[in-house]
Coordinates of C-alpha atoms in Angstrom, one line a residue:
X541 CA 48.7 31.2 18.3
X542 CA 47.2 30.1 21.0
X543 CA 43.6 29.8 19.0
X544 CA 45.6 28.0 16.2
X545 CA 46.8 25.6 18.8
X546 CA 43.1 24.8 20.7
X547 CA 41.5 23.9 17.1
X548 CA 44.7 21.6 16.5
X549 CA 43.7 19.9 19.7
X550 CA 40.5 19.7 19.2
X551 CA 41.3 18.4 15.8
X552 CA 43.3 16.0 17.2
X553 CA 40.2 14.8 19.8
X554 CA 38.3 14.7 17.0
X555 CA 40.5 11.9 14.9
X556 CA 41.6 9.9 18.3
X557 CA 37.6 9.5 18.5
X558 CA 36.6 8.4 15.2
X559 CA 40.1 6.0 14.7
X560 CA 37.7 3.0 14.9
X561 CA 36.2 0.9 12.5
X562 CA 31.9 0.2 12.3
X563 CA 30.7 -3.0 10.6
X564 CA 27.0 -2.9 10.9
X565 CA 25.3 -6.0 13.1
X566 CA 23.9 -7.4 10.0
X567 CA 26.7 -8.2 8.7
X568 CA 28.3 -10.4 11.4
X569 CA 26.3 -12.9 13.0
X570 CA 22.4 -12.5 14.7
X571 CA 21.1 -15.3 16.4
X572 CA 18.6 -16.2 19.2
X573 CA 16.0 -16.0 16.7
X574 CA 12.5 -18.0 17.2
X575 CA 12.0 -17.5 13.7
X576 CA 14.4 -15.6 11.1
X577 CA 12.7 -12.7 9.2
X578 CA 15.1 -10.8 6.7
X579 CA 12.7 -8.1 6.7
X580 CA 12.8 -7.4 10.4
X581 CA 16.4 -8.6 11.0
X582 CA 15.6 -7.2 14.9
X583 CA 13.0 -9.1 15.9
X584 CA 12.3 -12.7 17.1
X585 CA 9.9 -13.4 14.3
X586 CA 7.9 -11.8 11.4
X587 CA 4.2 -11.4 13.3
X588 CA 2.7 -9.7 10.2
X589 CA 0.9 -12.6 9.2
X590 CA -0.8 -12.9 12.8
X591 CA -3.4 -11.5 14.9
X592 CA -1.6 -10.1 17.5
X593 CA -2.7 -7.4 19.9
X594 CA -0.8 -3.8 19.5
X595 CA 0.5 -4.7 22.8
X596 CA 1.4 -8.1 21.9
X597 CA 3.3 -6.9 18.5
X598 CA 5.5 -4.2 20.6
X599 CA 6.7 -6.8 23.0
X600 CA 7.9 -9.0 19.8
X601 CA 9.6 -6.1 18.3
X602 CA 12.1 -6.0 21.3
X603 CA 15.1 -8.3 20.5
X604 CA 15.0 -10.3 23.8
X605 CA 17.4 -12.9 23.5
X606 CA 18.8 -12.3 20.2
X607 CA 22.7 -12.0 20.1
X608 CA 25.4 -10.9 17.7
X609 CA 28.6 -13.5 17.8
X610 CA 31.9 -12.3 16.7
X611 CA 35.3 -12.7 16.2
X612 CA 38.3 -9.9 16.5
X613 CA 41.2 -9.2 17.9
X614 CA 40.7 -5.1 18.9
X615 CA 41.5 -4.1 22.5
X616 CA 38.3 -2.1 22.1
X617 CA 34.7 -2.8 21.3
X618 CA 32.4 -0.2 21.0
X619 CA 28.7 -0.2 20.0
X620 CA 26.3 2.1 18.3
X621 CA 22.6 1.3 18.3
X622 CA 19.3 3.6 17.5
X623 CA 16.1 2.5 19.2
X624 CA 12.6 3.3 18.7
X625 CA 10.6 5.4 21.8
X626 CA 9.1 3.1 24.1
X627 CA 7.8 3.5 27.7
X628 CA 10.5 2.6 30.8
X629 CA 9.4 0.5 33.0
X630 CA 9.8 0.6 36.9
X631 CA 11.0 -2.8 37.7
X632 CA 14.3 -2.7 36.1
X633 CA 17.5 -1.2 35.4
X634 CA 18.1 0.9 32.0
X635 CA 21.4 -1.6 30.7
X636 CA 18.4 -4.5 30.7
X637 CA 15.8 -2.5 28.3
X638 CA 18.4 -0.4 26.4
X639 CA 21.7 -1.9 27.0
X640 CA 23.7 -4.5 25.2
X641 CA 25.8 -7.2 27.4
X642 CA 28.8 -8.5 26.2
X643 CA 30.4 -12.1 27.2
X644 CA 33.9 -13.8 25.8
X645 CA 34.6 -17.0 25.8
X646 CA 37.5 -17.9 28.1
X647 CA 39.1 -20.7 29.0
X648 CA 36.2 -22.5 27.4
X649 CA 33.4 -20.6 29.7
X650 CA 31.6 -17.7 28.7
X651 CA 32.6 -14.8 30.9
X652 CA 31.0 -11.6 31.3
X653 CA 32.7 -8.5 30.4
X654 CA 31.0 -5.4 30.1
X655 CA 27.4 -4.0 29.4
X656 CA 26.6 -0.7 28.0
X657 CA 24.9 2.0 30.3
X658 CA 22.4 3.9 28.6
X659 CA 21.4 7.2 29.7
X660 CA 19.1 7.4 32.1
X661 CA 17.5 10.2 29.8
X662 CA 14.4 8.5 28.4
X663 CA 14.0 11.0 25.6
X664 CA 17.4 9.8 23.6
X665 CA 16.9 7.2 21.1
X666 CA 20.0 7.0 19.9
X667 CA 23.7 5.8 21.3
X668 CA 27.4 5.7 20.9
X669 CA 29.4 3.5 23.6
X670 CA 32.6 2.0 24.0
X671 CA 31.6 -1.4 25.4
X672 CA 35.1 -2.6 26.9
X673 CA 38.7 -1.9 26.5
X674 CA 41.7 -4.0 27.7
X675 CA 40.8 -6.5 25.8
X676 CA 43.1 -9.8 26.4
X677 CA 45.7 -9.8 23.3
X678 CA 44.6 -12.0 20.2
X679 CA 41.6 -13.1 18.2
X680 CA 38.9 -13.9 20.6
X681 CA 35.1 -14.7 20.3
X682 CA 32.1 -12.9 22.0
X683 CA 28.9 -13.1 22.2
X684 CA 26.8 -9.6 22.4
X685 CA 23.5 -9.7 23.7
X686 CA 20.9 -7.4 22.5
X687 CA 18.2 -5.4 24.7
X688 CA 15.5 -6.7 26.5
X689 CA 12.3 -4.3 26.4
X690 CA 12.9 -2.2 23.4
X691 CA 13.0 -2.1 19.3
X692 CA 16.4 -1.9 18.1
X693 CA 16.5 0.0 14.5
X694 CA 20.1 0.0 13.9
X695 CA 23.4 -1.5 15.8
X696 CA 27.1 -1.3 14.7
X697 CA 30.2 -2.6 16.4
X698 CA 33.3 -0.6 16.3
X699 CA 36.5 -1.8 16.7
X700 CA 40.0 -0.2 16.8
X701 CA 41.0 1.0 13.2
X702 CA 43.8 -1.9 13.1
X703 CA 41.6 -4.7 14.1
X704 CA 39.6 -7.5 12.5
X705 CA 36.3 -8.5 13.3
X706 CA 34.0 -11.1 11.6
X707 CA 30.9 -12.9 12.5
X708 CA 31.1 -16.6 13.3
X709 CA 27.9 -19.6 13.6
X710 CA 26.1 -19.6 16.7
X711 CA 28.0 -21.4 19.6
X712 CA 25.3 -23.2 21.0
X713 CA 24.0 -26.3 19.8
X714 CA 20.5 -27.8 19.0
X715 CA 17.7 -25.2 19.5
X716 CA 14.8 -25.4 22.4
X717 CA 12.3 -22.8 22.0
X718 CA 11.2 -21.0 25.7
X719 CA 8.0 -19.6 25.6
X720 CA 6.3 -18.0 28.8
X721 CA 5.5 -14.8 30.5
X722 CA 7.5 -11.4 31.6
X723 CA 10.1 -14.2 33.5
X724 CA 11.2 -15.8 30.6
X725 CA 11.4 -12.2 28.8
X726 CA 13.7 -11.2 31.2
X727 CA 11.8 -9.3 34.2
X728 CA 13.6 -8.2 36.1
X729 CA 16.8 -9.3 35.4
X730 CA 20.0 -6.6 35.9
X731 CA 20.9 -7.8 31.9
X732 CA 20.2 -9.3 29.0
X733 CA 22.4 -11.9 29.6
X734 CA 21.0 -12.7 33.1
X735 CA 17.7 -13.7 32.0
X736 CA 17.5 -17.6 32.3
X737 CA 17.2 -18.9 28.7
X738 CA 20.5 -17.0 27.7
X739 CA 22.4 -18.1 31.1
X740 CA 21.1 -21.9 30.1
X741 CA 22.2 -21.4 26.7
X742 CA 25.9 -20.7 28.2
X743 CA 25.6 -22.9 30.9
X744 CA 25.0 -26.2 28.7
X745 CA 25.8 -24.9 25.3
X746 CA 22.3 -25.5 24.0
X747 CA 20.0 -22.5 22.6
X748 CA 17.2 -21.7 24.7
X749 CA 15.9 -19.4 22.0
X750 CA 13.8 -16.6 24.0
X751 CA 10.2 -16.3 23.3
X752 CA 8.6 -15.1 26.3
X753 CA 6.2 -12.1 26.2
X754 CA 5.1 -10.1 29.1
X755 CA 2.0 -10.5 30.8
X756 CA 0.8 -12.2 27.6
X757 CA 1.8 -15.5 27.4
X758 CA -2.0 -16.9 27.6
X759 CA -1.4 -20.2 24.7
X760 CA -3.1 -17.7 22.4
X761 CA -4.9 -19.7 19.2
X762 CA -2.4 -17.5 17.4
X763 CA 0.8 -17.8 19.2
X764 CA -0.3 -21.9 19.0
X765 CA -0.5 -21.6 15.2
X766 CA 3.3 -19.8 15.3
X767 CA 5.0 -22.6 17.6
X768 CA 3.4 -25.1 15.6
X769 CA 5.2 -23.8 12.5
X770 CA 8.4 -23.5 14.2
X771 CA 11.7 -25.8 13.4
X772 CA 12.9 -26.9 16.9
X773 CA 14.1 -29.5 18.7
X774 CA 12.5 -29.0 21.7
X775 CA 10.2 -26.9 23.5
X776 CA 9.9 -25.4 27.7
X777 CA 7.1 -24.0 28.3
X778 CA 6.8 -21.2 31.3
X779 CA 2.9 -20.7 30.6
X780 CA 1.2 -21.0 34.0
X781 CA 1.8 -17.2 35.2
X782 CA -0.1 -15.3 32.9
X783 CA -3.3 -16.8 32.5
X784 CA -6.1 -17.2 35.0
X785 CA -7.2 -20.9 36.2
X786 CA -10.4 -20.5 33.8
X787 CA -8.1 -19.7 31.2
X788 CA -5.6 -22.6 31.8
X789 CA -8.3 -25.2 32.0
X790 CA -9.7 -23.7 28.7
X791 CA -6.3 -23.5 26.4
X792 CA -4.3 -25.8 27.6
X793 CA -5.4 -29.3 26.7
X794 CA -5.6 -28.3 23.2
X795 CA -2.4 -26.4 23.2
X796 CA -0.7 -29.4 24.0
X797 CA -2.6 -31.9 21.9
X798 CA -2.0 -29.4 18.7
X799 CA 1.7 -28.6 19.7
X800 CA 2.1 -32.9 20.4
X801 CA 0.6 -33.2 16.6
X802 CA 3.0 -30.5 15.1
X803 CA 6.0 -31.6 16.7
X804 CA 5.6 -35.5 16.9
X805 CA 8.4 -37.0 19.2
X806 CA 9.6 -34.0 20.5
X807 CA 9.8 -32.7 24.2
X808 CA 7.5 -30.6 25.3
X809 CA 8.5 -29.6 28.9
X810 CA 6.3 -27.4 30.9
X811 CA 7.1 -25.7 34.5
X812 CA 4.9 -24.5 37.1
X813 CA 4.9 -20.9 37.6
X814 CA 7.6 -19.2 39.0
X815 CA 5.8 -16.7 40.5
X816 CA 6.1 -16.9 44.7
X817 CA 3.1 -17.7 46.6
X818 CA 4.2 -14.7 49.0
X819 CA 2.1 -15.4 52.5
X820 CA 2.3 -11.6 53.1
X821 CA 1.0 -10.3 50.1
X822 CA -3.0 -9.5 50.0
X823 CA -5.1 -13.0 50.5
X824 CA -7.4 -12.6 47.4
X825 CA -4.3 -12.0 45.2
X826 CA -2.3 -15.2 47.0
X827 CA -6.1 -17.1 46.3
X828 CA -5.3 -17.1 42.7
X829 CA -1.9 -17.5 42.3
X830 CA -2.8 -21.1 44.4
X831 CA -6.0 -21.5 42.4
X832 CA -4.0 -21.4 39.1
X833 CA -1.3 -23.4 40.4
X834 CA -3.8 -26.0 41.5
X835 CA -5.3 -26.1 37.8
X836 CA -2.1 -26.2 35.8
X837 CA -0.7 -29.2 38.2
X838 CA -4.5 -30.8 38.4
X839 CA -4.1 -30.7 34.6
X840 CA -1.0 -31.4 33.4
X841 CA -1.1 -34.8 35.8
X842 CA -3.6 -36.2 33.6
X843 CA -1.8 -34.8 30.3
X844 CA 1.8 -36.4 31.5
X845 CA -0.1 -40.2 31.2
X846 CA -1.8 -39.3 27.7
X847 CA 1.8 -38.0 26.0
X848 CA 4.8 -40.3 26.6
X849 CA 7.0 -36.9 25.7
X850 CA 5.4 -34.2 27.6
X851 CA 6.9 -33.5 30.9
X852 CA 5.5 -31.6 34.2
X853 CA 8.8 -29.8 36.5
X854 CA 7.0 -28.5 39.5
X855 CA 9.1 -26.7 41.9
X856 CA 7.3 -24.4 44.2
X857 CA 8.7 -21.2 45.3
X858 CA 11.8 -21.6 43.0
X859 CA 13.0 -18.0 43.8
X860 CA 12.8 -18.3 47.3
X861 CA 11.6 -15.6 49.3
X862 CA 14.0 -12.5 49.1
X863 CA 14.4 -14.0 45.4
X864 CA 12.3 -11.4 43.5
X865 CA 12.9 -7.7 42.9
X866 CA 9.0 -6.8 42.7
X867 CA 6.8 -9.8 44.4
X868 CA 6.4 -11.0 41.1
X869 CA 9.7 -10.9 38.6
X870 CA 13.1 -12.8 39.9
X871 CA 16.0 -11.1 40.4
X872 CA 19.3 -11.9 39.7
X873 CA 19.6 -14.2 42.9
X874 CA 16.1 -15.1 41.7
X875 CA 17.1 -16.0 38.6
X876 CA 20.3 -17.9 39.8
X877 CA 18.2 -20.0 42.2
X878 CA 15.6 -20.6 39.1
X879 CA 18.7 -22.3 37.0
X880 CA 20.4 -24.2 39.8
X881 CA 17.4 -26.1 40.3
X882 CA 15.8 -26.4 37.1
X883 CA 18.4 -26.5 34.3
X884 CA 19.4 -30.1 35.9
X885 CA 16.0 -31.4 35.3
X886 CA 15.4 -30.2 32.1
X887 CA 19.1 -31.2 30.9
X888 CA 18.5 -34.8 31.9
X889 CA 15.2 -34.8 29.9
X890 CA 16.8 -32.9 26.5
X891 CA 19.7 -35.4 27.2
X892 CA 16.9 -38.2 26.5
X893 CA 16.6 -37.0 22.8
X894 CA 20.4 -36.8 22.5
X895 CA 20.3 -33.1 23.4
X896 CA 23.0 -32.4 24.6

């Protein structure tokens, strides 16, 4: 009897578990995208066609910035995703590479709600979370934000087995392509909705579609031939902390002058690097953070009076000084102070073009 009644319960666990319904990601909504590829449905772009580094190709495989947006009505959301193996990093938390970060949009702000915590097991590839519960009563929208720093091969949302859930268009208007380094990738935010194109993107309602790759942004002849094939109506440009000074002097007058032909009449708005000119870290290391800030500023001066629509922001030391988790990458105060001072500037430019 007693046997009888343990494999009832169990039974029962079993059936309470599985009462949801999955829809697979695909199927809803995607967006973020630099480029669309129905091939790769998890990546910012299709980089087949380009000469990209091994290196280089793995960092575009990782979804950072892409989103799923959704509408239902379930008191529960749960998620299930499979990713491919990739190597942790040290400078940030597990729910940023692996984790997915979900918002709702209430009282006409998008509000944070819950993000998944992965386990801190690097060896498992594949997950089964229940994102939030509680859920206020109704049909509500969401936005679900995809990891930062690995390949996603699969994702589906689960809902309760009475629900509804369907995708819906992006809520952001326009589109402003970010390219830069590790800092607009995300490092070393605590989320993927806390890196500073997504927190723009809900801040102003414009898409500040993520294309930063770390410690490779370098204006690349071959990431140059990609923007200039992109469909955007504006561009921001955090391209200043990857590359040496030589480098910057060497790339960047024809980067612009390409990118100015491509994109005629466009904004192209480029920021000084973000990274802190730390008086206590080592005095050849702080020599060329100053030398390459010297060069982009030196440069970009002279570009600024040759294009009527490019644009030089230059705010030193943005972060501040307890503003970074790792000398290098913002943290979420980091980050916070990186938006407060810059998203005003930018917005009054976009607003120029009737982006807005």
């Amino acid at each position: 009897m007693k046997r009888i009644i343990l494999v009832l319960t169990l039974l029962g666990c079993v059936v309470s578990a599985s009462a949801k319904k999955w829809v697979d990601a695909r199927d809803l909504a995607i967006h973020g995208y630099t480029q669309k590829s129905e091939k790769y449905p998890y990546y910012r772009f299709d980089f087949s066609k380009y000469n990209l580094t091994k290196t280089v190709k793995m960092l575009a495989e990782a979804p950072a910035g892409l989103y799923v947006a959704f509408k239902t009505n379930s008191s529960n959301i749960y998620a299930a995703w499979d990713i491919a193996p990739h190597k942790l990093r040290d400078n940030m938390p597990m729910i940023m590479q692996r984790g997915l970060d979900l918002y709702i949009k209430h009282d006409g702000e998008w509000r944070y709600v819950q993000a998944t915590r992965p386990s801190v097991d690097a060896s498992l590839t594949s997950y089964e979370k229940r994102i939030a519960k509680y859920l206020p009563e109704g049909e509500n929208e969401y936005i679900l934000y995809l990891p930062g720093w690995c390949e996603i091969k699969s994702l589906k949302i689960g809902i309760d087995d009475n629900a509804t859930i369907s995708g819906m268009p992006s809520p952001f208007r326009h589109k402003v392509i970010v390219y830069g380094s590790s800092i607009t990738h995300g490092a070393a935010a605590s989320r993927a909705g806390m890196t500073y194109p997504a927190r723009m993107s809900r801040n102003l309602g414009i898409e500040f579609t993520n294309f930063g790759f770390s410690g490779y942004c370098m204006m690349q002849p071959e990431f140059l031939d990609f923007l200039k094939s992109c469909e955007t109506d504006a561009f921001l440009f955090d391209t200043f902390s990857n590359p040496s000074a030589e480098v910057i002097a060497e790339r960047l007058p024809n980067f612009v002058e390409e990118l100015v032909k491509a994109h005629p009449g466009k904004p192209l708005i480029f920021m000084q690097s973000a990274i802190p000119v730390n008086d206590c870290i080592d005095a050849g290391r702080r020599a060329k953070r100053i030398k390459r800030i010297d060069t982009a500023r030196e440069l970009m001066q002279e570009i600024v009076k040759k294009y009527k629509d490019v644009y030089f922001l230059e705010i030193l030391d943005v972060t501040g000084k307890d503003g970074s988790a790792d000398n290098t990458h913002p943290n979420d105060l980091g980050f916070s102070r990186f938006v407060d001072t810059y998203q005003p500037k930018i917005a009054k430019i976009l607003r120029k073009y009737g982006i807005k």
